[in-house]
Coordinates of C-alpha atoms in Angstrom, one line a residue:
M281 CA 0.0 0.0 0.0
S282 CA 1.1 3.6 -0.7
T283 CA 1.9 5.9 2.2
K284 CA -0.2 9.0 2.9
G285 CA 0.3 11.6 0.2
E286 CA 1.7 9.1 -2.3
Q287 CA -0.2 8.0 -5.4
Y288 CA -1.0 4.2 -5.3
R289 CA 0.7 2.2 -8.0
N290 CA 0.3 -1.5 -8.6
P291 CA 3.6 -3.2 -7.7
T292 CA 3.3 -5.6 -10.7
E293 CA 2.8 -2.7 -13.2
V294 CA 5.6 -2.2 -15.8
Q295 CA 5.6 0.6 -18.5
M296 CA 7.7 0.8 -21.6
S297 CA 7.9 3.7 -24.1
Q298 CA 9.6 3.3 -27.5
L299 CA 10.2 5.8 -30.3
V300 CA 9.4 4.3 -33.7
L301 CA 12.5 4.6 -35.8
P302 CA 13.0 3.7 -39.5
C303 CA 14.7 0.4 -38.4
H304 CA 11.5 -0.7 -36.7
T305 CA 9.3 -0.3 -39.8
N306 CA 8.2 -2.1 -42.9
H307 CA 8.3 -1.0 -46.5
R308 CA 5.3 1.4 -45.9
G309 CA 7.0 3.2 -43.1
E310 CA 4.6 1.6 -40.5
L311 CA 5.8 -0.1 -37.3
S312 CA 6.5 -3.7 -38.0
I313 CA 4.0 -5.9 -36.1
G314 CA 6.9 -8.3 -35.3
Q315 CA 8.7 -5.4 -33.6
L316 CA 5.6 -4.5 -31.7
L317 CA 5.2 -8.1 -30.6
K318 CA 8.8 -8.1 -29.2
W319 CA 8.1 -5.0 -27.2
I320 CA 4.8 -6.4 -25.9
D321 CA 6.4 -9.7 -24.9
T322 CA 9.3 -7.9 -23.0
T323 CA 6.9 -5.7 -21.1
A324 CA 4.6 -8.6 -20.2
C325 CA 7.5 -10.7 -19.0
L326 CA 8.8 -7.9 -16.8
S327 CA 5.5 -7.5 -14.9
G328 CA 6.6 -19.6 -19.0
K329 CA 3.9 -21.0 -21.2
Q330 CA 2.2 -18.0 -22.8
S331 CA -0.9 -17.4 -24.9
C332 CA -2.3 -14.1 -26.0
A333 CA -4.8 -12.6 -28.4
M334 CA -5.1 -9.1 -29.8
D335 CA -6.4 -6.8 -32.5
L336 CA -3.7 -4.6 -34.0
A337 CA -3.4 -1.0 -35.3
I338 CA -0.8 0.9 -37.4
H339 CA 2.0 3.1 -36.0
Y340 CA 4.3 5.3 -38.0
V341 CA 7.9 6.6 -37.8
G342 CA 8.3 9.4 -35.2
Q343 CA 5.4 8.3 -33.0
V344 CA 5.9 6.8 -29.5
V345 CA 4.5 3.4 -28.6
N346 CA 3.5 3.2 -24.9
I347 CA 3.0 -0.3 -23.4
K348 CA 1.7 -0.9 -20.0
A349 CA 1.4 -4.4 -18.4
K350 CA 0.3 -5.6 -15.0
V351 CA -0.7 -8.9 -13.4
N352 CA -4.5 -9.0 -13.2
R353 CA -4.7 -12.2 -11.2
A354 CA -2.6 -15.2 -10.0
F355 CA -4.2 -18.6 -10.0
N356 CA -2.6 -21.8 -8.6
S357 CA 0.4 -21.9 -11.0
S358 CA -0.6 -19.5 -13.8
M359 CA -1.2 -15.7 -14.0
E360 CA -3.0 -13.4 -16.3
V361 CA -1.2 -10.3 -17.4
G362 CA -3.2 -7.5 -19.0
I363 CA -1.4 -5.4 -21.7
Q364 CA -2.5 -2.0 -22.9
V365 CA -0.8 -0.5 -26.0
S366 CA -1.2 3.2 -26.9
Y367 CA 0.6 5.5 -29.2
E368 CA 1.5 9.1 -28.8
D369 CA 2.1 11.9 -31.4
L370 CA 4.9 14.0 -30.0
C371 CA 4.0 17.0 -32.1
S372 CA 0.3 17.2 -31.0
G373 CA 0.7 15.5 -27.7
K374 CA -2.4 13.3 -28.4
Q375 CA -2.5 9.7 -27.3
W376 CA -4.7 6.9 -28.6
N377 CA -5.3 3.4 -27.1
V378 CA -4.8 1.0 -30.0
C379 CA -4.9 -2.5 -28.7
K380 CA -5.4 -4.6 -25.6
A381 CA -4.1 -8.1 -25.0
Y382 CA -4.1 -10.7 -22.2
A383 CA -1.1 -13.0 -21.8
T384 CA -1.1 -16.1 -19.6
F385 CA 2.2 -17.2 -17.9
V386 CA 2.9 -20.4 -16.0
A387 CA 5.4 -20.3 -13.2
Q388 CA 7.8 -23.2 -13.3
G389 CA 10.7 -24.3 -11.0
K390 CA 13.8 -26.1 -12.3
A391 CA 13.3 -29.1 -10.1
T392 CA 9.6 -29.2 -9.1
G393 CA 7.9 -28.2 -12.3
K394 CA 4.9 -25.9 -11.8
M395 CA 5.1 -23.6 -8.8
K396 CA 2.2 -22.4 -6.6
L397 CA 1.8 -18.6 -6.9
K398 CA 1.0 -16.2 -4.1
P399 CA -2.5 -14.6 -4.5
L400 CA -2.8 -11.0 -5.4
T401 CA -5.0 -8.5 -3.4
P402 CA -6.6 -5.9 -5.7
Q403 CA -6.8 -2.4 -4.3
T404 CA -8.5 -0.1 -6.8
E405 CA -11.9 -0.4 -8.5
E406 CA -10.2 -1.2 -11.8
E407 CA -8.0 -3.8 -10.2
K408 CA -10.9 -5.5 -8.5
M409 CA -12.9 -5.6 -11.8
E410 CA -10.0 -7.1 -13.7
Y411 CA -9.2 -9.5 -10.9
S412 CA -12.8 -10.7 -10.8
I413 CA -13.3 -11.0 -14.6
A414 CA -9.9 -12.7 -15.1
A415 CA -11.5 -15.9 -13.8
E416 CA -14.2 -15.6 -16.5
R417 CA -11.5 -15.0 -19.2
R418 CA -9.7 -18.1 -18.0
R419 CA -12.8 -20.1 -18.1
M420 CA -13.5 -18.9 -21.7
R421 CA -9.9 -19.7 -22.8
L422 CA -10.2 -23.2 -21.4
A423 CA -13.5 -23.7 -23.2
H424 CA -12.2 -22.4 -26.6
T425 CA -11.3 -25.9 -28.0
D426 CA -14.7 -27.4 -26.9
T427 CA -16.5 -24.4 -28.4
L428 CA -14.7 -24.9 -31.8
K429 CA -15.5 -28.7 -31.7
D430 CA -19.2 -28.0 -30.9
L431 CA -19.5 -25.5 -33.7
L432 CA -17.9 -27.9 -36.2
T433 CA -20.2 -30.8 -35.0
H434 CA -23.5 -29.0 -34.6
S435 CA -23.4 -26.3 -37.2
T436 CA -23.2 -26.4 -41.0
M437 CA -20.2 -24.4 -42.1
P438 CA -20.2 -23.0 -45.6
T439 CA -18.1 -24.9 -48.1
E440 CA -18.0 -22.0 -50.7
R441 CA -17.8 -18.3 -50.3
E442 CA -20.9 -16.5 -51.3
N443 CA -20.5 -14.4 -54.4
G444 CA -17.0 -15.7 -54.8
D445 CA -15.2 -15.5 -58.2
C446 CA -14.8 -19.2 -59.0
N447 CA -12.3 -18.3 -61.8
N448 CA -10.0 -16.7 -59.3
V449 CA -9.1 -19.7 -57.1
V450 CA -5.7 -20.3 -55.7
P451 CA -4.6 -23.7 -54.4
A452 CA -3.7 -23.5 -50.7
E453 CA -0.5 -25.4 -51.4
K454 CA 0.8 -22.4 -53.4
T455 CA 0.7 -20.2 -50.2
R456 CA 2.8 -22.6 -48.1
V457 CA 5.9 -21.1 -46.5
E458 CA 8.7 -22.9 -44.5
S459 CA 11.6 -21.1 -42.9
V460 CA 14.3 -22.2 -40.5
E461 CA 15.8 -19.9 -37.8
L462 CA 18.8 -20.7 -35.6
V463 CA 18.3 -19.5 -32.0
L464 CA 21.4 -17.4 -31.1
P465 CA 22.3 -15.8 -27.7
P466 CA 20.7 -12.4 -28.6
H467 CA 17.4 -14.2 -29.2
A468 CA 17.3 -15.7 -25.7
N469 CA 17.0 -14.6 -22.1
H470 CA 19.6 -15.1 -19.2
Q471 CA 18.3 -18.7 -18.8
G472 CA 18.9 -19.5 -22.5
N473 CA 15.2 -19.7 -23.4
T474 CA 14.1 -18.0 -26.6
F475 CA 12.3 -14.8 -26.2
G476 CA 8.6 -15.3 -26.9
G477 CA 8.5 -12.0 -28.7
Q478 CA 11.3 -13.1 -31.1
I479 CA 9.4 -16.3 -31.9
M480 CA 6.2 -14.2 -32.5
A481 CA 8.1 -11.9 -34.8
W482 CA 9.4 -14.8 -36.9
M483 CA 5.9 -16.3 -37.0
E484 CA 4.4 -13.0 -38.2
N485 CA 7.1 -12.8 -41.0
V486 CA 6.3 -16.2 -42.5
A487 CA 2.5 -15.6 -42.1
T488 CA 2.9 -12.3 -44.1
I489 CA 4.7 -14.2 -46.9
A490 CA 2.0 -16.8 -47.1
A491 CA -0.8 -14.2 -47.2
S492 CA 1.2 -12.3 -49.9
R493 CA 1.3 -15.4 -52.1
L494 CA -2.5 -15.5 -52.1
C495 CA -3.3 -11.9 -52.8
H496 CA -0.1 -10.8 -54.7
A497 CA 0.0 -7.6 -52.6
H498 CA 1.3 -6.4 -49.3
P499 CA -1.2 -7.6 -46.7
T500 CA -1.9 -6.0 -43.3
L501 CA -2.1 -8.1 -40.2
K502 CA -5.4 -7.2 -38.6
T503 CA -6.0 -9.8 -35.8
I504 CA -4.0 -12.4 -34.0
E505 CA -6.4 -15.1 -32.8
M506 CA -4.0 -16.7 -30.3
F507 CA -0.4 -17.4 -29.7
H508 CA -0.2 -20.7 -28.0
F509 CA 3.2 -21.5 -26.5
R510 CA 3.3 -25.2 -25.9
G511 CA 6.9 -25.5 -24.7
P512 CA 10.2 -23.6 -24.6
S513 CA 13.2 -23.6 -27.0
Q514 CA 16.8 -22.8 -26.2
V515 CA 19.9 -21.3 -27.7
G516 CA 21.2 -23.7 -30.4
D517 CA 17.7 -25.0 -31.4
R518 CA 16.7 -24.8 -35.0
L519 CA 13.1 -23.5 -35.3
L520 CA 11.1 -24.7 -38.4
L521 CA 8.3 -22.2 -39.0
K522 CA 5.4 -23.3 -41.3
A523 CA 2.6 -21.1 -42.6
I524 CA -0.3 -21.6 -45.0
V525 CA -3.5 -19.8 -45.8
N526 CA -6.3 -21.9 -44.2
N527 CA -9.2 -20.0 -45.7
S528 CA -10.1 -16.8 -47.4
F529 CA -13.2 -14.7 -47.1
K530 CA -14.6 -11.7 -48.9
N531 CA -12.1 -9.2 -47.5
S532 CA -9.9 -11.2 -45.2
M533 CA -7.9 -14.4 -45.0
E534 CA -6.7 -16.6 -42.1
V535 CA -3.1 -17.9 -42.0
G536 CA -2.1 -20.7 -39.7
V537 CA 1.4 -20.8 -38.4
C538 CA 3.2 -23.5 -36.4
V539 CA 6.7 -23.8 -35.0
E540 CA 8.7 -27.0 -34.5
A541 CA 12.0 -27.1 -32.6
Y542 CA 14.9 -29.6 -33.1
R543 CA 18.6 -29.7 -32.3
Q544 CA 20.3 -31.3 -35.3
E545 CA 19.6 -31.2 -39.0
M546 CA 19.1 -35.0 -39.2
E547 CA 17.0 -35.2 -36.1
V548 CA 13.7 -36.9 -36.9
S549 CA 11.8 -36.1 -33.7
R550 CA 10.6 -32.4 -33.6
R551 CA 8.8 -30.6 -30.8
H552 CA 5.7 -28.6 -31.7
I553 CA 6.3 -25.5 -29.5
N554 CA 4.1 -22.8 -30.9
S555 CA 1.0 -22.1 -33.0
A556 CA -1.1 -19.1 -34.0
F557 CA -3.9 -18.0 -36.3
M558 CA -3.5 -14.6 -38.0
T559 CA -6.1 -12.6 -40.0
F560 CA -4.9 -10.4 -42.8
V561 CA -6.6 -7.8 -45.0
V562 CA -5.4 -6.0 -48.1
L563 CA -6.0 -2.2 -48.0
D564 CA -6.5 -0.1 -51.1
Q565 CA -5.3 3.5 -51.6
E566 CA -8.2 4.8 -49.5
G567 CA -7.4 2.4 -46.7
Q568 CA -10.5 0.2 -47.4
P569 CA -10.3 -3.7 -47.5
S570 CA -10.0 -5.1 -51.0
A571 CA -11.5 -8.4 -52.3
I572 CA -9.4 -11.5 -51.6
P573 CA -9.0 -14.4 -54.1
M574 CA -10.6 -17.7 -53.1
V575 CA -8.4 -20.5 -51.8
K576 CA -8.8 -24.2 -52.6
P577 CA -7.9 -26.3 -49.6
E578 CA -5.7 -29.4 -49.8
V579 CA -7.5 -32.8 -49.5
G580 CA -7.5 -34.1 -45.9
D581 CA -5.9 -31.8 -43.3
G582 CA -6.3 -28.8 -45.6
E583 CA -10.1 -29.3 -45.7
R584 CA -10.1 -29.7 -41.9
R585 CA -8.1 -26.4 -41.5
Y586 CA -10.5 -24.8 -44.0
R587 CA -13.6 -25.7 -42.0
E588 CA -11.9 -24.7 -38.7
A589 CA -11.0 -21.3 -40.1
S590 CA -14.7 -20.7 -40.9
A591 CA -15.6 -21.7 -37.4
R592 CA -13.0 -19.5 -35.9
K593 CA -14.3 -16.5 -37.9
K594 CA -17.8 -17.3 -36.6
I595 CA -16.5 -17.4 -33.0
R596 CA -14.5 -14.2 -33.6
L597 CA -17.5 -12.3 -34.8
D598 CA -19.7 -13.6 -32.0
R599 CA -17.0 -12.5 -29.5
K600 CA -16.7 -9.1 -31.1
Y601 CA -20.5 -8.7 -31.2
I602 CA -21.1 -9.8 -27.6
I603 CA -18.1 -8.9 -25.4
S604 CA -15.6 -6.7 -27.3
C605 CA -17.6 -3.5 -27.0
E606 CA -18.6 -1.5 -24.0
Q607 CA -21.2 -3.2 -21.8
T608 CA -23.8 -0.4 -22.3
K609 CA -23.5 -0.9 -26.1
V610 CA -24.2 -4.6 -26.1
P611 CA -27.6 -5.4 -27.5
L612 CA -29.9 -6.6 -24.7
S613 CA -31.4 -9.7 -26.1
V614 CA -28.6 -11.3 -28.1
P615 CA -29.7 -14.4 -30.0
W616 CA -28.5 -17.5 -28.2
D617 CA -27.0 -20.4 -30.1
Q618 CA -24.6 -23.3 -29.5
S619 CA -21.6 -21.3 -31.0
N620 CA -21.9 -18.2 -28.8
K621 CA -23.0 -19.8 -25.5
V622 CA -19.6 -19.4 -23.9
Y623 CA -19.4 -15.7 -24.8
L624 CA -23.0 -15.0 -23.7
S625 CA -22.3 -16.7 -20.4
Y626 CA -19.0 -14.7 -20.1
N627 CA -20.8 -11.4 -20.8
N628 CA -23.6 -12.2 -18.4
V629 CA -21.2 -12.9 -15.4
S630 CA -18.6 -10.3 -16.3
A631 CA -21.3 -7.6 -16.5
L632 CA -22.5 -8.4 -13.0
K633 CA -18.9 -8.6 -11.7
T634 CA -18.1 -5.2 -13.2
L635 CA -21.2 -3.8 -11.4
V636 CA -20.1 -5.4 -8.1
A637 CA -16.6 -3.9 -8.4
K638 CA -17.9 -0.3 -8.5
T639 CA -17.0 1.7 -5.4
N640 CA -19.2 4.8 -5.6
W641 CA -22.4 3.1 -4.3
V642 CA -24.6 5.4 -2.0
L643 CA -26.7 4.1 0.8
A644 CA -30.3 5.2 0.0
A645 CA -32.3 3.4 2.7
E646 CA -32.0 0.9 5.5
I647 CA -34.9 -1.0 7.1
D648 CA -34.4 -3.7 9.7
K649 CA -30.8 -4.5 8.5
V650 CA -31.9 -4.7 4.8
R651 CA -29.8 -2.0 3.1
M652 CA -30.5 -0.5 -0.4
Y653 CA -27.7 1.3 -2.3
T654 CA -27.9 3.2 -5.5
L655 CA -25.4 4.0 -8.2
E656 CA -25.9 6.6 -10.9
E657 CA -23.7 6.4 -14.0
D658 CA -24.6 8.4 -17.2
K659 CA -28.2 7.5 -17.9
Y660 CA -28.1 4.2 -16.0
L661 CA -29.3 3.6 -12.4
S662 CA -28.2 0.5 -10.5
F663 CA -29.5 -0.9 -7.2
R664 CA -27.8 -3.1 -4.6
I665 CA -29.8 -4.8 -1.9
E666 CA -27.8 -6.3 0.9
M667 CA -28.6 -8.5 3.9
T668 CA -26.8 -10.9 6.2
L669 CA -28.5 -14.2 6.9
C670 CA -27.9 -17.3 9.1
I671 CA -27.5 -19.7 6.2
D672 CA -24.7 -21.5 4.5
A673 CA -23.6 -19.7 1.3
T674 CA -23.9 -23.0 -0.8
Q675 CA -27.5 -23.4 0.3
A676 CA -28.3 -19.8 -0.7
F677 CA -26.5 -20.2 -4.0
F678 CA -28.6 -23.3 -5.1
L679 CA -31.9 -21.9 -3.9
L680 CA -31.5 -18.4 -5.5
S681 CA -30.1 -19.7 -8.8
D682 CA -33.3 -21.7 -9.6
L683 CA -35.8 -19.2 -11.0
R684 CA -38.6 -21.7 -10.9
Q685 CA -38.8 -21.1 -7.1
R686 CA -38.5 -17.3 -7.3
H687 CA -42.3 -16.8 -7.3
E688 CA -42.4 -18.2 -3.8
W689 CA -40.7 -15.1 -2.5
D690 CA -40.7 -12.4 -5.2
R691 CA -44.2 -11.1 -5.7
H692 CA -43.2 -9.6 -9.1
Y693 CA -42.8 -13.1 -10.5
A694 CA -45.8 -15.1 -11.7
S695 CA -44.0 -18.1 -13.0
A696 CA -40.7 -19.3 -14.5
E697 CA -40.4 -22.3 -16.8
L698 CA -37.1 -24.0 -17.6
V699 CA -36.7 -23.8 -21.4
Q700 CA -33.2 -25.2 -21.9
Q701 CA -30.5 -26.6 -19.6
V702 CA -27.4 -25.4 -21.5
D703 CA -24.9 -27.0 -19.2
E704 CA -24.2 -27.4 -15.5
D705 CA -23.7 -23.6 -15.1
D706 CA -26.1 -22.1 -17.6
T707 CA -29.9 -22.3 -17.8
I708 CA -32.5 -20.5 -19.9
Y709 CA -35.9 -19.7 -18.4
H710 CA -39.1 -18.2 -19.7
V711 CA -40.3 -15.8 -16.9
V712 CA -43.8 -14.3 -16.7
S713 CA -44.1 -11.2 -14.5
Q714 CA -47.0 -10.0 -12.4
T715 CA -46.4 -6.5 -13.8
V716 CA -48.8 -5.5 -16.5
S717 CA -47.6 -3.5 -19.5
Q718 CA -49.2 -0.4 -21.0
E719 CA -50.9 -2.8 -23.4
N720 CA -52.6 -4.4 -20.4
K721 CA -50.8 -7.6 -20.8
P722 CA -48.4 -9.5 -18.4
Q723 CA -44.8 -8.9 -19.2
D724 CA -42.5 -11.8 -20.0
F725 CA -38.8 -12.4 -20.3
V726 CA -36.4 -15.0 -21.7
I727 CA -33.5 -15.0 -19.2
L728 CA -30.1 -16.7 -19.2
A729 CA -29.1 -17.6 -15.7
S730 CA -25.3 -18.2 -15.3
R731 CA -23.9 -19.7 -12.0
R732 CA -20.4 -19.6 -10.8
K733 CA -18.9 -21.2 -7.7
P734 CA -15.9 -19.4 -6.0
C735 CA -12.6 -19.7 -7.9
D736 CA -10.5 -18.9 -4.9
E737 CA -11.0 -18.3 -1.2
G738 CA -12.7 -15.0 -0.7
D739 CA -14.6 -15.1 -4.1
P740 CA -18.4 -15.0 -3.9
Y741 CA -20.9 -17.4 -5.3
V742 CA -22.4 -15.7 -8.4
V743 CA -25.8 -16.0 -10.1
A744 CA -26.1 -13.6 -13.1
F745 CA -29.2 -12.9 -15.2
R746 CA -29.6 -11.3 -18.6
S747 CA -32.1 -11.4 -21.5
V748 CA -31.4 -13.5 -24.6
M749 CA -33.4 -14.4 -27.7
L750 CA -34.2 -18.1 -28.3
P751 CA -35.9 -19.4 -31.5
T752 CA -37.8 -22.0 -29.5
C753 CA -39.3 -19.2 -27.3
P754 CA -40.6 -16.4 -29.6
P755 CA -42.7 -13.5 -28.4
N756 CA -46.3 -14.6 -27.5
P757 CA -49.2 -12.3 -28.3
E758 CA -50.5 -13.0 -24.8
Y759 CA -47.5 -11.2 -23.2
T760 CA -45.5 -8.0 -23.7
R761 CA -41.8 -9.1 -24.2
Q762 CA -39.4 -7.2 -22.0
E763 CA -35.7 -7.3 -21.4
T764 CA -33.3 -7.2 -18.5
M765 CA -29.8 -5.8 -18.9
C766 CA -27.9 -7.0 -15.9
S767 CA -29.0 -8.4 -12.5
G768 CA -28.1 -11.2 -10.1
F769 CA -26.8 -12.3 -6.8
C770 CA -23.3 -12.3 -5.1
I771 CA -23.1 -14.5 -2.0
W772 CA -20.2 -14.4 0.4
Q773 CA -19.6 -16.8 3.3
E774 CA -18.6 -14.3 6.1
T775 CA -18.4 -16.7 9.0
A776 CA -19.3 -20.3 9.7
E777 CA -22.9 -19.3 10.4
L778 CA -23.4 -16.0 8.5
T779 CA -23.7 -15.3 4.8
K780 CA -23.9 -12.0 3.1
V781 CA -26.4 -11.9 0.2
S782 CA -26.3 -9.0 -2.3
Y783 CA -28.7 -8.5 -5.1
Y784 CA -27.7 -6.2 -8.0
N785 CA -29.9 -4.7 -10.8
Q786 CA -29.0 -2.3 -13.5
A787 CA -32.2 -0.5 -14.6
A788 CA -32.9 0.5 -18.2
P789 CA -32.5 4.2 -19.3
G790 CA -35.4 6.4 -18.4
Y791 CA -35.8 4.8 -14.9
L792 CA -33.7 7.4 -13.1
A793 CA -36.3 10.2 -13.0
Y794 CA -39.0 7.8 -11.7
V795 CA -36.8 6.4 -8.9
T796 CA -35.6 9.9 -7.8
T797 CA -39.2 10.8 -6.9
N798 CA -40.2 7.4 -5.5
I799 CA -37.2 6.3 -3.5
A800 CA -39.3 5.7 -0.3
G801 CA -41.8 3.5 -2.0
L802 CA -39.1 1.6 -3.9
S803 CA -37.0 0.9 -0.7
S804 CA -40.2 -0.3 1.0
D805 CA -40.9 -2.6 -1.9
F806 CA -37.4 -4.0 -1.9
Y807 CA -37.6 -4.5 1.9
V808 CA -40.8 -6.6 1.7
T809 CA -39.4 -8.6 -1.2
F810 CA -36.1 -9.5 0.4
K811 CA -37.6 -10.2 3.8
A812 CA -39.8 -12.7 2.0
C813 CA -36.6 -14.0 0.4
E814 CA -35.0 -14.4 3.8
R815 CA -38.0 -16.5 5.0
F816 CA -37.9 -18.6 1.9
L817 CA -34.2 -19.3 2.4
Q818 CA -34.6 -20.2 6.1
K819 CA -37.6 -22.5 5.3
N820 CA -35.9 -24.4 2.5
K821 CA -32.2 -24.6 3.7
D822 CA -32.6 -28.0 5.4
E823 CA -34.2 -29.5 2.3
I824 CA -31.4 -28.2 0.0
T825 CA -28.8 -29.6 2.4
V826 CA -30.2 -33.1 2.0
G827 CA -30.2 -32.6 -1.8
L828 CA -26.6 -31.5 -1.7
Q829 CA -25.5 -34.4 0.4
N830 CA -27.2 -36.8 -2.0
L831 CA -25.5 -35.0 -4.9

């Protein structure tokens, strides 16, 4: 902690500033992406097995690249490092944020293998938010392979590009690139392991050549799907870098790159140490994406890579649509399907965790130890209802996460029907409210409920709710379809007997004026509702204990 009068600074935070010189640029005078990756890697390492994903932007000679990295969270043996890249124009003094990335490092000892890391204690609102959501990003990363498999299994991926020029088809084999690099001492750290940034730069180089062979132009690297570092390489290793265009789309193409390491030229056994997928575009003179020739995949593995590239593009677009923009800009009822279920669940839980991490809550009312807090931000108003109960946190978690029982204590609920059990943690319900709309019809909702158990000691149980659209549950003329942006419960086990239950709700725009004039009535309504919730939990806790024991 900082002493009085000193500005707090995260002890893991590292900053680097680099002036872009001609030696750092490509033929267009733009900062080489390979050079940027080296700087990013160095900064992240100063703040193992590493993986990262990022969207990239262009820098020019004379500008300054500012890179900031800090550890967001330490898990058992891995840690997430958040990296923010901005550039600065020295003449105007303006600064722009251009990309954000997350790198995962694994701590390893020489003799014992993986090491157990000390937990971090976040201090600021931003640190608490990143700390909490890091667990969700980790969950999403671990589910990426299964998401890809599910999409390939359950969805029909297009075999031909719509409106493609069938006369302009390039065999994928013609884009193949292989290059060998010898790892020398300047390429490695003090332990003799190759710098990850150096490997990433070599990978970007061969990927650019492969992309150029398809489009016969100078491509621009737009997105890196993921660098996956499977193992280390050392000084003296030969690195065989392979790249090929997996698939091309209307204005972009995906290039797959893998790296194999070996010690001797005649060595048969090679170690697959790195892989990545990079998306390139070709920009015209106005800076707009140009059309890309179609690619014909090789039979066998080439066809598999072709289909997987289409699936990755679908996942990438889903991710951008759902989680890459600001929370307030995300459409409320995003269509749910098998391919985007992981990202909708992530968005659901991370939105609630972001709300929980806010520090400027104001106590609006307290009645019989039930406290109501409010939070005003822009045109949004959020509520937090807090009470401490004599119940086990696990019992409260299971009882409050099942919306089918909510009508027993929440008088605003008429009924809740389970529509789809997505998986162990996510469920979709059709909820009918007691509230009547201006059309004199009951309001109804289609709600995704996402549950999370604590990741580490001190983490809460989380139950998050948000609206989704489901083809099997279209709007019914008997009801007025409504939407909920962000709500849910966080449940903390405070002592062996006591549990703190907090309910959060982010109201829709336009609700602020109403609440300002009706705060007394609203607090009374919340008090009655959550006193009923307390009685419901006390009544059913023994029954849920028996169920948990049987489970």
